[in-house]
Every structure is written in C-alpha cells, then in structure tokens.
Coordinates of C-alpha atoms in Angstrom, one line a residue:
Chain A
X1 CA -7.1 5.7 -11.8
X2 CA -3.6 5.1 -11.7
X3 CA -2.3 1.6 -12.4
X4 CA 0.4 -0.9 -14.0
X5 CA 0.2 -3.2 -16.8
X6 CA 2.2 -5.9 -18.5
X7 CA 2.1 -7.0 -22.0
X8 CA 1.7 -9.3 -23.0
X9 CA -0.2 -11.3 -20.7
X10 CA 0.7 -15.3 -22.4
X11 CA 3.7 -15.4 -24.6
X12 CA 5.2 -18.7 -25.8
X13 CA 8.4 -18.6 -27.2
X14 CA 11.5 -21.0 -28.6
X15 CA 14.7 -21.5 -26.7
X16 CA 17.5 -18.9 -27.5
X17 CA 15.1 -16.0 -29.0
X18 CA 15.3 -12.8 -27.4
X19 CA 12.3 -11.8 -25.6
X20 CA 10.8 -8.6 -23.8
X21 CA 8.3 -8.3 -21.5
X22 CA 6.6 -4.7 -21.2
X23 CA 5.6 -2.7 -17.8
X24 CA 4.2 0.4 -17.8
X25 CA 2.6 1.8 -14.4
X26 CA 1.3 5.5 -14.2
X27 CA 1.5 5.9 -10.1
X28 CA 4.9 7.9 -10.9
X29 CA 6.7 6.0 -9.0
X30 CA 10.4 6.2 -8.6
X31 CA 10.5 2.6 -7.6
X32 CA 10.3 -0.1 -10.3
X33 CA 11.1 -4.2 -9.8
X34 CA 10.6 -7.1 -11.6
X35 CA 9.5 -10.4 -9.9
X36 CA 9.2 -13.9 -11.2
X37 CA 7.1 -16.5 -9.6
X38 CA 7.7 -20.3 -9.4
X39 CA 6.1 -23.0 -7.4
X40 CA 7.5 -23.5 -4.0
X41 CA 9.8 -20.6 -4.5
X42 CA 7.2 -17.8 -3.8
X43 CA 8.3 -14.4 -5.5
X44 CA 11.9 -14.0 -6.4
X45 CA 13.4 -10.2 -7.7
X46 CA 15.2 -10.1 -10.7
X47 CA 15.8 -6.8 -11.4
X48 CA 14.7 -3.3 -9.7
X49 CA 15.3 0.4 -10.7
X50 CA 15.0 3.4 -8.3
X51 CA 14.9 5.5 -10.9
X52 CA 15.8 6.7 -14.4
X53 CA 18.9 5.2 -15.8
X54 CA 18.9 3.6 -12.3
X55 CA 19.2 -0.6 -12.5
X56 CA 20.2 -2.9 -9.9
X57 CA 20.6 -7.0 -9.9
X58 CA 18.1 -8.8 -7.9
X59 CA 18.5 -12.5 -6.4
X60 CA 17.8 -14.3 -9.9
X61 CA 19.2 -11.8 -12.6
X62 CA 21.4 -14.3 -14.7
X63 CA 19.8 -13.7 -18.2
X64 CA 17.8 -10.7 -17.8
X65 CA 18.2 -7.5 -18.5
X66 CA 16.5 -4.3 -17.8
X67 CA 16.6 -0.4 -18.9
X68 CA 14.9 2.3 -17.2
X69 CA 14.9 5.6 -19.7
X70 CA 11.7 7.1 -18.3
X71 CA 9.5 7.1 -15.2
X72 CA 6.8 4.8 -16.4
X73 CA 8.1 1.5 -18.5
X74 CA 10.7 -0.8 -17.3
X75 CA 11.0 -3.3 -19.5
X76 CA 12.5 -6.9 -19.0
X77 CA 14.5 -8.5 -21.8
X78 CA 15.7 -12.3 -22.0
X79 CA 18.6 -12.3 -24.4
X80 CA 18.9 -16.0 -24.8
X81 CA 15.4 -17.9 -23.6
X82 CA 16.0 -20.9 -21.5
X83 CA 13.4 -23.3 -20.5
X84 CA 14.3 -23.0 -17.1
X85 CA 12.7 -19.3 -17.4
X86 CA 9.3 -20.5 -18.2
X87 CA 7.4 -18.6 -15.3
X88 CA 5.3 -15.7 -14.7
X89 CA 6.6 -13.0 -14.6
X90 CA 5.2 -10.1 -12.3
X91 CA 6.2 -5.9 -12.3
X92 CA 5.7 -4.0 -9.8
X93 CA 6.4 -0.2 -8.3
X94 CA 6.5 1.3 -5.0
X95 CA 6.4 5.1 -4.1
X96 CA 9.6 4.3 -1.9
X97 CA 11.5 1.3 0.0
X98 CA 10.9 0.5 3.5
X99 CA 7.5 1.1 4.6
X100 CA 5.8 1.9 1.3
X101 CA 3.9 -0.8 -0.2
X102 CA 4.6 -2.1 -4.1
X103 CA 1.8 -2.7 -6.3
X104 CA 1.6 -5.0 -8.7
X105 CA 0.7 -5.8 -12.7
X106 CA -1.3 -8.9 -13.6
X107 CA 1.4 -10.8 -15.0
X108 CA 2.7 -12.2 -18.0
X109 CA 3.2 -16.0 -18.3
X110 CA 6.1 -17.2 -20.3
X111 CA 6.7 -20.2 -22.4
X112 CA 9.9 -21.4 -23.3
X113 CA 9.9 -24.3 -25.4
Chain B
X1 CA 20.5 -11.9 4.5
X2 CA 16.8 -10.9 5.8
X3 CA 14.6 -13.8 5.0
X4 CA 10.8 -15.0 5.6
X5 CA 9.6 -18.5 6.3
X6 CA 6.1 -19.0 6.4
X7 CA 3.7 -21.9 7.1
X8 CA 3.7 -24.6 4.0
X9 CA 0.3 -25.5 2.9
X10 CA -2.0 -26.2 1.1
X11 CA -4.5 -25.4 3.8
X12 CA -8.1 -26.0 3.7
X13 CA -10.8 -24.8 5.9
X14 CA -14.8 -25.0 6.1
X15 CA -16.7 -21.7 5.9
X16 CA -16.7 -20.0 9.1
X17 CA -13.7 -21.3 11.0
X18 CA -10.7 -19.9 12.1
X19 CA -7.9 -19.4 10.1
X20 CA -4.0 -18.7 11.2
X21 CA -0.9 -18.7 8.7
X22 CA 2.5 -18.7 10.8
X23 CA 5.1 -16.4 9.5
X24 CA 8.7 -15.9 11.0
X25 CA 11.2 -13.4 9.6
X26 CA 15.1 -12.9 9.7
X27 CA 16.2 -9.1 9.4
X28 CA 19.0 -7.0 10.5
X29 CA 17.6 -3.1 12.0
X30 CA 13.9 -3.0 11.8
X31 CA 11.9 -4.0 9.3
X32 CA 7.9 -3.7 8.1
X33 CA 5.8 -6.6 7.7
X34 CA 3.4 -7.5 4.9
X35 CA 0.3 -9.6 3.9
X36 CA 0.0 -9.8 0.4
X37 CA -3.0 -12.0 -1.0
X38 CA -3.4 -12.9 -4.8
X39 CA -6.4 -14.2 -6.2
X40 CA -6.6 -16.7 -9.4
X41 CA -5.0 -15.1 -12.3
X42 CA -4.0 -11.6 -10.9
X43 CA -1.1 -10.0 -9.5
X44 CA -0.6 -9.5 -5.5
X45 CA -1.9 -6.9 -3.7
X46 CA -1.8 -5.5 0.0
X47 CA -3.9 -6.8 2.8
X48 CA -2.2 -5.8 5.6
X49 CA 1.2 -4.0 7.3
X50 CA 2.9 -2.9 10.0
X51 CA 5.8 -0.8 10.0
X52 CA 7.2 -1.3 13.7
X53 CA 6.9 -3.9 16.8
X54 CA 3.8 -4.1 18.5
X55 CA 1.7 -2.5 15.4
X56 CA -1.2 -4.6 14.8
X57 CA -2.7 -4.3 11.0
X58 CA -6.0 -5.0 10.0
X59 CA -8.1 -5.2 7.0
X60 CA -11.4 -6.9 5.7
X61 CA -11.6 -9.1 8.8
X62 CA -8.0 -10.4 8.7
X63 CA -5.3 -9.1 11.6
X64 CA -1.2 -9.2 12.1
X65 CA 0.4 -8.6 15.0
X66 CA 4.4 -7.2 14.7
X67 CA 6.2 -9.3 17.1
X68 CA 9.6 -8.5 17.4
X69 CA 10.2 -10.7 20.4
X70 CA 9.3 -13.7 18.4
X71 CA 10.3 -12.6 15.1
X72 CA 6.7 -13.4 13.9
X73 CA 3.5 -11.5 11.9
X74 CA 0.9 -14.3 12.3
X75 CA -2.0 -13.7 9.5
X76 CA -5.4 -14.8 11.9
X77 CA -9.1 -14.1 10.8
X78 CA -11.9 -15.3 12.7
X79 CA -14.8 -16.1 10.2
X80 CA -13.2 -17.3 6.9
X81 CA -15.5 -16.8 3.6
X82 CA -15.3 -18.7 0.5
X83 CA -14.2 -15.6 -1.2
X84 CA -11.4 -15.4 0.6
X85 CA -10.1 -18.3 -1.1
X86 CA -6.2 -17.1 -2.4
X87 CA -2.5 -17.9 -2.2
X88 CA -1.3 -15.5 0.9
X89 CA 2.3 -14.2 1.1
X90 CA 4.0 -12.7 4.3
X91 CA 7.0 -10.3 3.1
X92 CA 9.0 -7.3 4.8
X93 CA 11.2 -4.5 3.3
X94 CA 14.0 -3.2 5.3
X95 CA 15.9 -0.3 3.6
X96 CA 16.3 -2.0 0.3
X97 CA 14.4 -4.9 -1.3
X98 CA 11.2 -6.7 0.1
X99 CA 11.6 -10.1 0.6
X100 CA 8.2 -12.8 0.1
X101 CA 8.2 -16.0 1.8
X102 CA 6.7 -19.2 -0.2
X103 CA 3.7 -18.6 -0.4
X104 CA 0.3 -20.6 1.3
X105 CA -2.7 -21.6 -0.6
X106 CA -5.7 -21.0 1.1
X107 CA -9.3 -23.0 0.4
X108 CA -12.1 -22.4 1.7
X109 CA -15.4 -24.7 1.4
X110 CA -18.9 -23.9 1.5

C-alpha cells in the first residue's frame, strides 16, 4: 500500500544545530508540503513543492528550508534551531491542488532546547 | 487571503448525543471544503469534502453541507461514539494552498 513517512518520529535537539527532518511518501505524488502544528494555531504551511526542483514559501517559512530532487522525499532542514520551532512537524502530499485531498505522515516532534 | 474560522473548543459530549462543530470560511472564486480528523498521536486524515455549493459529504456517520450563502461547512453527526473521540479540523483549497482552521477537540464519554 502506498503511504508517507517521517523520520524521525521524536528528535530533541540544542539551539543553533542544523537539523533535518525526512519525508518520503510513495503515492507519486507531484504535490509535496510541509506543515507544522502548534496549539491554538491549528496547521500552518511552511514550505510546499509541486514538483521536482519545484519549492515555494509557505505562511511560516523563516528558517526552513526545503529541496525537492526527486518525486518521493522532501526534506525539511532548520539551519539555525530556535526554541520557538519546538513543534510537530507534519508532511504531507496530494495528487493535485484544489479538490484533491493531501495525506498525511505521522509526524515528527521536535525539541529545541 | 482565504481563511477558516471554526468553533473553539474543547467540546465534550455523552455517548449518543448530537454533535455540531461550526465552521465559516473566507475565499475568493470557489473553493472545496474539508473535514480532517486526527486521532492521538497520528497525522490527519480525510473524513469528509465537498468540492462545490450545495454538495453534501458524508462518511462514517458524520455529514457537511457546502453553504455558499453562509459561507459555512457545519461538521453534524447524530449518534457520537467514544471512538470518535479526536481533534477535528475544517480546511478548503482554492487553486493553491489548503488552508486549516484551529482546530476542535472533541471528547466523548461513555
């Protein structure tokens, strides 16, 4: 069955490491967007990626970055971790915009001490 | 920008009753409409959509209705379980990104 996954699921980390967050979904999907998810704020987008070497800023994209080289893996990089990016963190993919529905990996929560 | 507000909770319920969580949207052209419900520890997925005004969506028991008069996709279920215990989150997608309102926690008791 197809699916997406994030790894790793619980990271703890210090403030100003780098840090990546892996996504890997094998739906083929075009349609790639990170997500992450606060208390009171619902989902917000950080990044998205329509395709590859396709990347696009999202609502909250202020030290993130992301790389699309294939199909399948978008991965999520904080250059400089701030504790005001402890969250969880959620990928997702979609078939196309509009209509289509995105589907979603289990998450990763991040710690940034 | 588009934009959706939904219904604040917490919300609890007893098993069997009725259950409604208000959502409201803000979109330019014509959007669709999303339930997304996420259980304890996992990643959202799809309950319901509908993709243009008057569309009603359905799925294990729970129904929205595509408003466009009233700007609204009410989440309703008659007969709330236990199980269906979750954080619910109304979204739509216009021709870019899909937008999630807030969130509300739903608990159910036995």
């Amino acid at each position: 069955d197809a699916e997406i996954t994030q790894s790793p699921r619980h990271k703890i980390t210090e403030t100003g490491r780098q840090v990546t967050l892996a996504c890997h979904q094998t739906w083929n999907h075009n349609n790639m967007f990170w997500y992450r998810q606060d208390l009171g704020h619902g989902l917000r987008l950080i990044h998205y990626s329509y395709g590859v070497h396709d990347t696009n800023k999202g609502e909250v994209s202020d030290g993130y970055s992301v790389s699309r080289s294939n199909t399948e893996d978008l991965p999520l990089t904080l250059e400089s971790a701030a504790s005001s990016q402890t969250s969880v963190y959620f990928c997702a993919s979609s078939r196309g915009t509009g209509g289509f529905e995105q589907y979603f990996g289990p998450g990763t929560r991040l710690t940034v001490t | 920008g588009d934009s959706v507000t939904q219904m604040e909770g917490p919300v609890t319920l007893s098993e069997e009753a009725f259950l409604t969580i208000n959502c409201t949207y803000t979109a330019t052209g014509y959007p669709s409409l999303f339930w997304y419900v996420q259980y304890p520890g996992e990643g959202l997925q799809l309950l319901l959509k509908a993709t243009k005004a008057d569309d009603k969506g359905s799925n294990k028991g729970f129904e929205a209705t595509y408003r466009k008069e009233t700007t609204s996709f009410h989440l309703e279920k008659g007969s709330v379980q236990v199980s269906d215990s979750a954080v619910y989150f109304c979204a739509l997608s216009g021709s870019n990104d899909m937008r999630f309102g807030a969130g509300t926690r739903l608990t159910v008791k036995p």
